[in-house]
């Protein structure tokens, strides 16, 4: 039997080797258009940085070595021009000599792979623009790096190859920008999981332009300008296109073979094309997604290798009844992005929703191994599952252990296990390697509880939309510690720490919908169980906690991170400091705090306590492995005034250097606290004339361009009440306060003087109307429209029995720290 294989690398070379192992007598011809029949295309980007220092290590085997070992007729630099199916022949052309030959076959295997997408964008033929698909592409990039010594690189596309190229350009010392046309990188991931990658790339000083596309390129004498649809311009010394690939199907189409509905070669479960003597594998074919049952294009090396093994068996089988079947693919994949690993399998939530499959999704944040053993890192794991418990897909992002967990879940999907079965998996445990409750087990526990109704959850997107549309419709409770709450929380949330929740249940309305959250979801679940058993009817816990919400809703892109002219002036060695993000030198004694391995709220709380025990001016260096610690410590430093000297990240360990701030009693010339042109007013009184004075002063300050903050406390809270809100259910004392107090700025009647049993207020309103003076309600509306910050004192609200839903829209909830922070930076502070 004579077999011709068109295309090498993962599919073709693997099939050729398998064929020879099965049949020593077969006549096998392997045709490869490029100069290398088998190379590690997944490793190409890592030669750019030198992570793979020797180019030859990317060559899996040589033509001569393959011929000698497998006795295969290898013809590199040879292209298949056409197929004559009736005559069962292929025309081959030697690309060096131009000579054409005709080869007969009994069986033919197509493994042409995929080609890089190069849309007809004006300027795309620039010599500074490259693709990376094979060894010759890599050689051209390496030659350009050696000859032109570029300083700034732009990568177009945020897929696997694009991010790998960006990382390795950065590691080589180039200032690197990634442009992605979608709202987030890594299409197989959902946006909140990709947001973790965005944050890490920003920490690593990668410039991100998201939801933006290239309109054209324009060459200049020493650089190329990338013009984006948003109007932005990026200057580049080298550009790599990584916007995707498409199946190479020209040869199959010209031969009259059937193509699938999404552009690949159509094959059956035996990998046979519409011609029974022609088979196909790899990136060029459409395969069934095992979860959705739909056809898909999966350009991955793993599936191509498995297909090649099956197809080799089938090509040598005497009859079709002996053929083996390819059971489809899950699309399991993993990517290294600096210190992170991002892995996925099956369908993401976006795909499940598009297919109309009823589903639930939950997010957990667990340690890669036992937290008490050094080096534990956080794994963020998202599980998507049907209402019957079928596992539809999973995504994991973390420094360590993401690969292991996705491999376990991929195996579970292949075996037909359900989420309840994940709770029963007996996985290897010892403190350096895992936990007694592995992250996979925990994901199963959460999913099982969601499906059996013992844990009702809400996703970050649903909560975001709810808070934007109707925040007064729910009670929002942060059950973290007061220290965590003081750093960052959700708008409108009140803080009731989990450990004190049972004693403070009376502060909550059991009939009104209640949403609770903590940092990662565990304390929220414990609070959920307390509340449900206490008679609260409508309670939901934010899945993934505040950590997921913050990652998903913060600004994802980091455009304009670099200044092009500044890059031209800077020494290349400065990139090393740029990578770490911790560029400020530290002199003198430094106290060390190692909180690696601790999960929230451990790292930030231990930092609080360490700073409290230090003297003013002393330095603290904190090492943490919680991926959110970098953002938490920045927010904390802004709140407390302590000097954050730098934040860096290396191999999953975040290092922060902090100098304890000087106390407030130190003379102003030593503190050097910047003062802004702002005005802060405390509205304590509910008297009509005093409120009018505060609102008029505030509007005047706003008109003069000042930033205005009004802090409403005690009787002043009445100014913010809605006049027509239905009375919420309250304890009797709180309800009594509500009846006695005026509802809103439009119903203030009492005057500080000349009250006359209420007649003074009416007289004052008449005089104001006659003299065309704005009413308190209109003055308040003007402040809201003008961008003034209105803050209601949380403590006073508790005392007065006023609920968040009773206040007008746009009011923030805060405490004395909020007021003091604003007052400290204001040019004028008034108490009325």
Tab-separated table of N, CA and C in Angstrom, residues 530-598:
chain	number	residue	atom	x	y	z
A	530	UNK	N	-26.467	31.411	58.029
A	530	UNK	CA	-26.993	32.030	59.259
A	530	UNK	C	-28.302	32.752	58.962
A	531	UNK	N	-28.309	33.532	57.907
A	531	UNK	CA	-29.477	34.350	57.586
A	531	UNK	C	-30.676	33.500	57.198
A	532	UNK	N	-30.458	32.479	56.381
A	532	UNK	CA	-31.582	31.644	55.958
A	532	UNK	C	-32.208	30.929	57.151
A	533	UNK	N	-31.386	30.466	58.066
A	533	UNK	CA	-31.921	29.754	59.229
A	533	UNK	C	-32.535	30.705	60.254
A	534	UNK	N	-32.233	32.019	60.088
A	534	UNK	CA	-32.843	33.020	60.970
A	534	UNK	C	-34.151	33.548	60.392
A	535	UNK	N	-34.583	33.021	59.250
A	535	UNK	CA	-35.873	33.408	58.693
A	535	UNK	C	-35.824	34.400	57.551
A	536	UNK	N	-34.630	34.780	57.102
A	536	UNK	CA	-34.531	35.681	55.958
A	536	UNK	C	-34.864	34.891	54.697
A	537	UNK	N	-35.775	35.433	53.901
A	537	UNK	CA	-36.341	34.653	52.806
A	537	UNK	C	-35.542	34.757	51.506
A	538	UNK	N	-35.116	35.959	51.152
A	538	UNK	CA	-34.475	36.187	49.854
A	538	UNK	C	-33.037	36.627	50.090
A	539	UNK	N	-32.120	35.657	50.085
A	539	UNK	CA	-30.705	35.932	50.347
A	539	UNK	C	-29.877	35.321	49.217
A	540	UNK	N	-28.902	36.075	48.731
A	540	UNK	CA	-27.975	35.544	47.738
A	540	UNK	C	-26.557	35.960	48.096
A	541	UNK	N	-25.620	35.090	47.769
A	541	UNK	CA	-24.206	35.334	48.038
A	541	UNK	C	-23.492	35.608	46.720
A	542	UNK	N	-22.616	36.604	46.706
A	542	UNK	CA	-21.872	36.966	45.498
A	542	UNK	C	-20.819	35.906	45.226
A	543	UNK	N	-20.988	35.135	44.136
A	543	UNK	CA	-20.043	34.071	43.838
A	543	UNK	C	-18.692	34.656	43.432
A	544	UNK	N	-17.650	34.108	44.013
A	544	UNK	CA	-16.311	34.645	43.773
A	544	UNK	C	-15.972	35.824	44.649
A	545	UNK	N	-16.976	36.370	45.346
A	545	UNK	CA	-16.744	37.441	46.301
A	545	UNK	C	-16.335	38.768	45.687
A	546	UNK	N	-15.947	39.682	46.572
A	546	UNK	CA	-15.548	41.019	46.141
A	546	UNK	C	-14.329	40.959	45.223
A	547	UNK	N	-13.477	39.965	45.423
A	547	UNK	CA	-12.273	39.846	44.605
A	547	UNK	C	-12.637	39.703	43.127
A	548	UNK	N	-13.568	38.798	42.820
A	548	UNK	CA	-13.989	38.631	41.430
A	548	UNK	C	-14.667	39.893	40.913
A	549	UNK	N	-15.552	40.487	41.724
A	549	UNK	CA	-16.262	41.697	41.305
A	549	UNK	C	-15.269	42.814	40.975
A	550	UNK	N	-14.269	43.000	41.839
A	550	UNK	CA	-13.298	44.073	41.628
A	550	UNK	C	-12.487	43.825	40.371
A	551	UNK	N	-12.019	42.584	40.171
A	551	UNK	CA	-11.266	42.266	38.966
A	551	UNK	C	-12.093	42.539	37.713
A	552	UNK	N	-13.342	42.121	37.735
A	552	UNK	CA	-14.173	42.184	36.533
A	552	UNK	C	-14.624	43.597	36.192
A	553	UNK	N	-14.803	44.451	37.196
A	553	UNK	CA	-15.387	45.771	36.947
A	553	UNK	C	-14.374	46.890	36.890
A	554	UNK	N	-13.119	46.621	37.260
A	554	UNK	CA	-12.130	47.693	37.169
A	554	UNK	C	-11.740	47.919	35.715
A	555	UNK	N	-11.061	48.996	35.454
A	555	UNK	CA	-10.636	49.316	34.094
A	555	UNK	C	-9.686	48.237	33.597
A	556	UNK	N	-10.023	47.609	32.482
A	556	UNK	CA	-9.260	46.467	32.003
A	556	UNK	C	-8.041	46.858	31.184
A	557	UNK	N	-8.157	47.894	30.406
A	557	UNK	CA	-7.059	48.301	29.529
A	557	UNK	C	-6.087	49.200	30.280
A	558	UNK	N	-4.896	49.334	29.736
A	558	UNK	CA	-3.918	50.276	30.280
A	558	UNK	C	-3.259	51.010	29.119
A	559	UNK	N	-4.048	51.747	28.325
A	559	UNK	CA	-3.476	52.427	27.171
A	559	UNK	C	-2.581	53.578	27.599
A	560	UNK	N	-1.677	53.956	26.704
A	560	UNK	CA	-0.807	55.115	26.922
A	560	UNK	C	0.064	54.951	28.161
A	561	UNK	N	0.490	53.712	28.402
A	561	UNK	CA	1.391	53.459	29.520
A	561	UNK	C	2.785	54.001	29.227
A	562	UNK	N	3.179	53.942	27.972
A	562	UNK	CA	4.520	54.353	27.591
A	562	UNK	C	4.488	55.671	26.813
A	563	UNK	N	5.512	56.442	26.993
A	563	UNK	CA	5.727	57.628	26.176
A	563	UNK	C	6.827	57.299	25.167
A	564	UNK	N	6.505	57.405	23.882
A	564	UNK	CA	7.427	56.930	22.857
A	564	UNK	C	8.762	57.660	22.902
A	565	UNK	N	8.706	58.984	23.014
A	565	UNK	CA	9.952	59.743	23.030
A	565	UNK	C	10.785	59.391	24.257
A	566	UNK	N	10.108	59.155	25.370
A	566	UNK	CA	10.825	58.782	26.589
A	566	UNK	C	11.514	57.437	26.399
A	567	UNK	N	10.859	56.529	25.699
A	567	UNK	CA	11.462	55.222	25.435
A	567	UNK	C	12.742	55.388	24.636
A	568	UNK	N	12.728	56.303	23.670
A	568	UNK	CA	13.915	56.527	22.841
A	568	UNK	C	15.102	57.006	23.672
A	569	UNK	N	14.810	57.772	24.727
A	569	UNK	CA	15.896	58.346	25.523
A	569	UNK	C	16.410	57.403	26.592
A	570	UNK	N	15.605	56.452	27.017
A	570	UNK	CA	15.955	55.626	28.162
A	570	UNK	C	16.930	54.522	27.804
A	571	UNK	N	17.736	54.166	28.782
A	571	UNK	CA	18.683	53.078	28.623
A	571	UNK	C	17.946	51.748	28.682
A	572	UNK	N	18.330	50.770	27.843
A	572	UNK	CA	17.619	49.492	27.865
A	572	UNK	C	17.609	48.813	29.226
A	573	UNK	N	18.626	49.053	30.028
A	573	UNK	CA	18.674	48.403	31.338
A	573	UNK	C	17.529	48.840	32.240
A	574	UNK	N	16.899	49.988	31.919
A	574	UNK	CA	15.796	50.464	32.743
A	574	UNK	C	14.589	49.537	32.648
A	575	UNK	N	14.548	48.733	31.598
A	575	UNK	CA	13.421	47.826	31.470
A	575	UNK	C	13.400	46.813	32.611
A	576	UNK	N	14.553	46.456	33.127
A	576	UNK	CA	14.594	45.514	34.242
A	576	UNK	C	13.868	46.091	35.449
A	577	UNK	N	14.102	47.383	35.723
A	577	UNK	CA	13.384	48.030	36.821
A	577	UNK	C	11.909	48.163	36.489
A	578	UNK	N	11.600	48.419	35.196
A	578	UNK	CA	10.209	48.552	34.769
A	578	UNK	C	9.452	47.250	34.994
A	579	UNK	N	10.118	46.122	34.771
A	579	UNK	CA	9.464	44.825	34.925
A	579	UNK	C	9.012	44.595	36.358
A	580	UNK	N	9.866	44.917	37.289
A	580	UNK	CA	9.536	44.624	38.682
A	580	UNK	C	8.459	45.543	39.221
A	581	UNK	N	8.369	46.762	38.686
A	581	UNK	CA	7.388	47.720	39.173
A	581	UNK	C	7.753	48.299	40.524
A	582	UNK	N	8.939	47.995	41.022
A	582	UNK	CA	9.349	48.446	42.352
A	582	UNK	C	10.678	49.174	42.190
A	583	UNK	N	10.629	50.402	41.702
A	583	UNK	CA	11.822	51.065	41.224
A	583	UNK	C	12.456	52.002	42.259
A	584	UNK	N	11.790	52.241	43.375
A	584	UNK	CA	12.293	53.196	44.358
A	584	UNK	C	13.306	52.517	45.271
A	585	UNK	N	14.492	53.102	45.359
A	585	UNK	CA	15.513	52.539	46.230
A	585	UNK	C	15.139	52.761	47.688
A	586	UNK	N	15.485	51.815	48.523
A	586	UNK	CA	15.183	51.905	49.948
A	586	UNK	C	16.490	51.934	50.723
A	587	UNK	N	16.641	52.946	51.577
A	587	UNK	CA	17.841	53.056	52.404
A	587	UNK	C	17.474	52.798	53.857
A	588	UNK	N	18.440	52.322	54.629
A	588	UNK	CA	18.194	52.116	56.052
A	588	UNK	C	17.616	50.749	56.347
A	589	UNK	N	17.326	50.520	57.645
A	589	UNK	CA	16.798	49.238	58.069
A	589	UNK	C	15.389	49.023	57.531
A	590	UNK	N	15.133	47.815	57.112
A	590	UNK	CA	13.821	47.448	56.592
A	590	UNK	C	13.289	46.269	57.393
A	591	UNK	N	12.080	46.397	57.915
A	591	UNK	CA	11.443	45.273	58.586
A	591	UNK	C	10.745	44.410	57.543
A	592	UNK	N	10.817	43.112	57.721
A	592	UNK	CA	10.297	42.175	56.740
A	592	UNK	C	9.035	41.505	57.271
A	593	UNK	N	8.058	41.361	56.405
A	593	UNK	CA	6.817	40.657	56.728
A	593	UNK	C	6.498	39.705	55.586
A	594	UNK	N	6.521	38.415	55.854
A	594	UNK	CA	6.231	37.395	54.844
A	594	UNK	C	4.849	36.811	55.109
A	595	UNK	N	3.904	37.124	54.241
A	595	UNK	CA	2.546	36.602	54.389
A	595	UNK	C	2.175	35.748	53.183
A	596	UNK	N	3.181	35.223	52.488
A	596	UNK	CA	2.897	34.329	51.359
A	596	UNK	C	2.173	33.090	51.870
A	597	UNK	N	1.264	32.637	51.074
A	597	UNK	CA	0.482	31.470	51.449
A	597	UNK	C	-0.810	31.812	52.158
A	598	UNK	N	-0.887	33.000	52.755
A	598	UNK	CA	-2.116	33.390	53.444
A	598	UNK	C	-3.159	33.849	52.440
